[in-house]
Tab-separated table of C-alpha atoms in Angstrom:
chain	number	residue	atom	x	y	z
A	15	PHE	CA	65.568	-183.948	105.135
A	16	TYR	CA	63.344	-181.744	106.388
A	17	PHE	CA	61.840	-183.951	108.652
A	18	ARG	CA	65.484	-184.801	110.273
A	19	ASN	CA	66.600	-181.158	110.627
A	20	LYS	CA	63.767	-178.748	110.555
A	21	HIS	CA	64.699	-177.978	114.632
A	22	ARG	CA	68.128	-177.275	113.714
A	23	PRO	CA	69.876	-174.847	111.049
A	24	PHE	CA	70.000	-176.903	107.374
A	25	LEU	CA	71.580	-175.933	104.229
A	26	LEU	CA	69.853	-177.746	101.227
A	27	PHE	CA	71.286	-177.268	97.975
A	28	VAL	CA	69.326	-178.384	94.885
A	29	SER	CA	70.691	-178.777	91.421
A	30	LEU	CA	68.373	-179.509	89.087
A	31	LEU	CA	68.632	-181.134	85.490
A	32	HIS	CA	66.160	-178.551	83.741
A	33	VAL	CA	66.405	-176.756	81.759
A	34	HIS	CA	69.380	-178.424	80.338
A	35	THR	CA	69.720	-180.709	77.144
A	36	PRO	CA	68.544	-183.491	76.784
A	37	LEU	CA	65.580	-181.577	78.147
A	38	ILE	CA	64.259	-184.708	79.860
A	39	THR	CA	60.158	-184.177	80.336
A	40	THR	CA	57.851	-186.417	82.128
A	41	GLU	CA	54.756	-187.071	80.358
A	42	LYS	CA	52.694	-184.870	82.741
A	43	PHE	CA	54.417	-181.970	81.219
A	44	LEU	CA	54.769	-182.759	77.630
A	45	GLY	CA	52.757	-180.167	75.641
A	46	ARG	CA	51.946	-177.703	78.685
A	47	SER	CA	53.591	-174.663	77.289
A	48	ARG	CA	53.029	-172.920	74.069
A	49	HIS	CA	56.975	-172.787	73.743
A	50	GLY	CA	57.840	-176.086	72.956
A	51	LEU	CA	60.051	-178.809	74.731
A	52	TYR	CA	62.237	-176.173	76.460
A	53	GLY	CA	58.980	-174.527	77.757
A	54	ASP	CA	57.491	-177.702	78.985
A	55	ASN	CA	61.020	-178.184	80.786
A	56	VAL	CA	60.644	-175.081	82.675
A	57	GLU	CA	56.990	-175.485	83.486
A	58	GLU	CA	57.975	-178.690	85.253
A	59	MET	CA	60.705	-177.051	87.066
A	60	ASP	CA	58.438	-174.597	88.086
A	61	TRP	CA	56.147	-177.335	89.486
A	62	MET	CA	59.167	-178.996	91.052
A	63	VAL	CA	60.248	-176.124	93.029
A	64	GLY	CA	56.766	-175.490	94.545
A	65	LYS	CA	55.838	-179.024	95.056
A	66	TRP	CA	58.788	-180.327	96.814
A	67	LEU	CA	60.619	-177.562	97.939
A	68	LEU	CA	58.193	-174.310	98.992
A	69	ASP	CA	55.093	-176.137	99.682
A	70	VAL	CA	56.766	-178.723	102.468
A	71	ILE	CA	59.271	-175.564	103.725
A	72	ASP	CA	55.431	-173.810	104.316
A	73	LYS	CA	53.676	-177.298	105.829
A	74	GLU	CA	56.696	-177.641	107.975
A	75	GLY	CA	56.513	-174.538	109.593
A	76	LEU	CA	59.943	-173.205	108.628
A	77	LYS	CA	58.526	-170.515	106.308
A	78	ASN	CA	59.485	-167.678	108.156
A	79	THR	CA	62.996	-168.978	109.332
A	80	THR	CA	64.237	-170.206	105.941
A	81	PHE	CA	66.239	-168.096	103.376
A	82	THR	CA	65.457	-169.228	100.131
A	83	TYR	CA	67.885	-168.479	96.851
A	84	PHE	CA	66.558	-169.712	92.799
A	85	ALA	CA	68.541	-168.967	90.262
A	86	SER	CA	70.260	-170.400	87.448
A	87	ASP	CA	74.117	-170.407	86.404
A	88	HIS	CA	73.627	-169.210	82.924
A	89	GLY	CA	71.276	-167.836	80.604
A	90	GLY	CA	69.189	-169.859	77.990
A	91	SER	CA	71.211	-172.251	75.882
A	92	LEU	CA	70.297	-170.984	72.077
A	93	GLU	CA	72.049	-174.161	70.255
A	94	ALA	CA	69.873	-176.624	72.030
A	95	HIS	CA	68.431	-178.928	68.694
A	96	ARG	CA	66.715	-181.830	68.055
A	97	GLY	CA	67.085	-182.885	64.236
A	98	ASN	CA	66.260	-179.834	62.642
A	99	ALA	CA	64.162	-178.453	65.493
A	100	GLN	CA	65.687	-175.764	67.258
A	101	LEU	CA	64.889	-176.172	71.228
A	102	GLY	CA	66.809	-173.626	72.438
A	103	GLY	CA	65.834	-171.033	75.398
A	104	TRP	CA	65.049	-167.231	74.910
A	105	ASN	CA	66.686	-164.326	76.345
A	106	GLY	CA	64.525	-161.547	75.759
A	107	ILE	CA	66.460	-158.592	74.620
A	108	TYR	CA	69.607	-159.924	75.523
A	109	LYS	CA	72.277	-160.735	73.209
A	110	GLY	CA	73.769	-164.284	73.302
A	111	GLY	CA	73.247	-167.526	75.682
A	112	LYS	CA	75.165	-169.957	77.356
A	113	GLY	CA	78.583	-170.730	76.715
A	114	MET	CA	79.399	-167.097	75.622
A	115	GLY	CA	81.802	-165.467	78.199
A	116	GLY	CA	80.689	-162.140	77.937
A	117	TRP	CA	77.261	-161.257	76.278
A	118	GLU	CA	74.446	-160.486	78.412
A	119	GLY	CA	72.079	-163.376	77.087
A	120	GLY	CA	74.734	-165.673	78.670
A	121	ILE	CA	75.035	-164.289	82.200
A	122	ARG	CA	72.132	-162.111	83.308
A	123	VAL	CA	69.686	-164.068	84.707
A	124	PRO	CA	67.134	-163.203	87.315
A	125	GLY	CA	67.633	-164.211	90.834
A	126	ILE	CA	64.508	-164.909	93.248
A	127	VAL	CA	64.699	-164.426	97.064
A	128	ARG	CA	62.369	-165.490	99.528
A	129	TRP	CA	62.270	-165.139	103.480
A	130	SER	CA	59.032	-164.486	104.923
A	131	GLY	CA	58.616	-162.243	107.570
A	132	VAL	CA	62.186	-160.834	107.035
A	133	LEU	CA	62.311	-159.730	103.475
A	134	PRO	CA	59.432	-157.497	102.198
A	135	ALA	CA	57.615	-159.519	99.282
A	136	GLY	CA	57.225	-158.358	95.764
A	137	THR	CA	60.166	-156.185	95.923
A	138	VAL	CA	62.301	-155.783	92.937
A	139	THR	CA	66.260	-154.732	92.521
A	140	ASN	CA	67.840	-153.987	89.497
A	141	GLU	CA	71.450	-154.179	90.991
A	142	LEU	CA	73.554	-156.929	89.339
A	143	THR	CA	74.736	-159.745	91.955
A	144	SER	CA	76.561	-162.486	91.432
A	145	LEU	CA	76.551	-166.315	92.425
A	146	MET	CA	79.584	-165.725	94.212
A	147	ASP	CA	77.642	-163.879	96.670
A	148	ILE	CA	75.861	-166.733	98.113
A	149	PHE	CA	78.876	-167.994	100.139
A	150	PRO	CA	79.124	-164.962	102.027
A	151	THR	CA	75.427	-164.668	102.318
A	152	VAL	CA	75.113	-167.933	103.680
A	153	VAL	CA	78.105	-167.377	105.907
A	154	HIS	CA	76.617	-164.339	107.236
A	155	LEU	CA	73.315	-166.033	107.933
A	156	ALA	CA	75.029	-168.447	109.962
A	157	GLY	CA	76.385	-165.977	112.245
A	158	GLY	CA	80.170	-166.772	111.083
A	159	ALA	CA	82.902	-164.918	109.249
A	160	VAL	CA	84.286	-165.441	105.540
A	161	PRO	CA	88.407	-166.017	105.601
A	162	GLN	CA	90.193	-162.810	105.880
A	163	ASP	CA	93.489	-164.605	104.640
A	164	ARG	CA	92.462	-164.583	100.943
A	165	VAL	CA	90.271	-162.452	98.578
A	166	ILE	CA	86.572	-163.315	99.058
A	167	ASP	CA	85.028	-162.268	95.261
A	168	GLY	CA	81.494	-162.281	96.829
A	169	ARG	CA	79.494	-159.911	98.926
A	170	THR	CA	76.721	-161.095	101.370
A	171	LEU	CA	73.385	-159.930	99.647
A	172	LEU	CA	71.587	-159.158	103.266
A	173	PRO	CA	72.268	-155.376	103.173
A	174	LEU	CA	70.809	-155.239	99.603
A	175	LEU	CA	67.810	-157.288	100.203
A	176	GLN	CA	66.922	-155.649	103.497
A	177	GLY	CA	67.156	-152.043	101.918
A	178	THR	CA	69.907	-151.039	104.106
A	179	VAL	CA	72.141	-150.399	101.147
A	180	GLN	CA	70.973	-149.201	97.659
A	181	HIS	CA	73.959	-150.519	95.639
A	182	SER	CA	75.727	-153.921	95.011
A	183	GLY	CA	79.202	-154.054	96.520
A	184	HIS	CA	80.533	-155.072	92.899
A	185	GLU	CA	81.905	-151.964	91.088
A	186	PHE	CA	83.732	-154.373	88.936
A	187	MET	CA	82.592	-157.758	87.428
A	188	PHE	CA	84.442	-159.946	85.059
A	189	HIS	CA	83.216	-162.387	82.918
A	190	TYR	CA	85.134	-165.605	81.873
A	191	CYS	CA	84.593	-168.155	79.137
A	192	GLY	CA	86.446	-170.950	80.749
A	193	VAL	CA	89.613	-169.392	81.707
A	194	PHE	CA	89.688	-166.929	79.410
A	195	LEU	CA	88.909	-163.282	80.271
A	196	HIS	CA	86.037	-162.061	77.644
A	197	ALA	CA	84.688	-159.149	79.096
A	198	VAL	CA	84.345	-157.018	82.632
A	199	ARG	CA	81.686	-154.292	83.582
A	200	TRP	CA	82.185	-151.395	85.776
A	201	HIS	CA	79.484	-149.846	87.585
A	202	GLN	CA	80.579	-146.246	88.054
A	203	LYS	CA	78.999	-145.102	91.214
A	204	ASP	CA	79.511	-141.193	90.992
A	205	SER	CA	77.123	-141.532	87.910
A	206	GLY	CA	75.166	-144.906	88.061
A	207	THR	CA	76.275	-145.616	84.407
A	208	ILE	CA	77.082	-149.379	83.874
A	209	TRP	CA	80.123	-149.688	81.399
A	210	LYS	CA	81.045	-152.968	79.726
A	211	ALA	CA	84.260	-153.820	77.482
A	212	HIS	CA	84.628	-156.696	75.700
A	213	TYR	CA	87.881	-158.235	74.826
A	214	ALA	CA	86.814	-161.196	73.151
A	215	THR	CA	83.371	-162.227	71.032
A	216	PRO	CA	82.423	-165.889	70.151
A	217	VAL	CA	82.110	-166.066	66.058
A	218	PHE	CA	78.547	-166.506	65.214
A	219	GLN	CA	77.737	-169.391	62.885
A	220	PRO	CA	76.027	-168.253	60.603
A	221	GLU	CA	77.052	-164.996	61.054
A	222	THR	CA	73.719	-163.270	61.880
A	223	SER	CA	72.453	-166.217	63.863
A	224	GLY	CA	73.266	-164.462	67.335
A	225	ALA	CA	74.692	-167.894	68.288
A	226	CYS	CA	76.987	-171.143	67.206
A	227	PHE	CA	74.762	-173.220	65.365
A	228	ASP	CA	77.506	-174.875	63.203
A	229	ARG	CA	79.318	-175.603	66.566
A	230	GLY	CA	76.628	-176.649	68.833
A	231	ILE	CA	78.085	-174.233	71.378
A	232	CYS	CA	80.453	-171.077	71.268
A	233	PRO	CA	84.277	-171.866	71.703
A	234	CYS	CA	86.256	-169.626	74.201
A	235	PHE	CA	89.432	-169.366	72.283
A	236	GLY	CA	91.178	-169.884	68.931
A	237	ASP	CA	89.482	-169.339	65.790
A	238	GLY	CA	86.204	-169.415	67.103
A	239	VAL	CA	86.510	-166.031	69.111
A	240	THR	CA	87.154	-162.568	67.747
A	241	HIS	CA	89.553	-160.607	69.923
A	242	HIS	CA	89.078	-156.659	70.182
A	243	ASP	CA	91.714	-154.375	70.369
A	244	PRO	CA	90.413	-151.443	71.503
A	245	PRO	CA	87.694	-153.413	73.519
A	246	LEU	CA	84.106	-153.173	72.381
A	247	LEU	CA	82.865	-150.631	74.784
A	248	PHE	CA	78.795	-150.888	75.515
A	249	ASP	CA	76.867	-148.175	77.780
A	250	LEU	CA	74.627	-150.927	79.440
A	251	SER	CA	72.438	-148.164	81.030
A	252	GLN	CA	71.422	-147.005	77.785
A	253	ASP	CA	72.065	-150.198	75.509
A	254	PRO	CA	71.352	-153.192	77.206
A	255	SER	CA	70.919	-155.161	74.015
A	256	GLU	CA	74.730	-154.757	73.382
A	257	ALA	CA	73.467	-153.644	69.812
A	258	ASN	CA	75.588	-150.386	69.384
A	259	PRO	CA	79.440	-150.392	70.607
A	260	LEU	CA	80.739	-146.876	71.431
A	261	SER	CA	83.631	-145.051	69.631
A	262	ALA	CA	85.347	-142.038	70.673
A	263	ASP	CA	82.979	-139.885	68.312
A	264	THR	CA	79.834	-141.250	69.842
A	265	GLU	CA	80.948	-141.155	73.426
A	266	PRO	CA	84.059	-138.730	74.189
A	267	LEU	CA	84.050	-139.795	77.581
């Protein structure tokens, strides 16, 4: 692919099977990680991205002309298992995981960008963006314009990455489980506070497990979710783990 296209613009989309069940890992990487089979899968994916993508881009002299974006479409799956062994991922301080429409552990993932010579290396931004932003970003890079006859939910990432703006173009972000709206976040621009309201949350099984081990994956509707009226409200700026829902008593605003 690189050899055929290195003298003209190209778009290469790579969707890896890692780190998805059944967590197929080659013999070379089995036991490589201290975090079990899931960790071995992550190690192999890391090697593949470096060896098959980034190294080839560098060797072909495309390093300074190629925009590379790496991310996941969801947080780690907690319910993955083999027999009685839990093989699921780890989402750090964030609650929940894959298949849970609103909890941070299912939707907050890192995004890693590389464009040598254009974007400064080692820069970290904590602004929230979306995978929906890939489309307008690619259009922007190609010198095109997004359609004007419909609403485009994404925002080009270039101004944020280049430092010409300090905040994401998303004031509101809506989080669905399937076709059901489970949560919405609001980045209050005048204060910088990030509020998040949950209209529905999955019923964990067992109740204190933080996942749906008995079902295998959390459902989006029906008896597998709890509806909240009024919604559960969190200040993610102060409570990123979504441990303490706010009330009129604790947060008059």
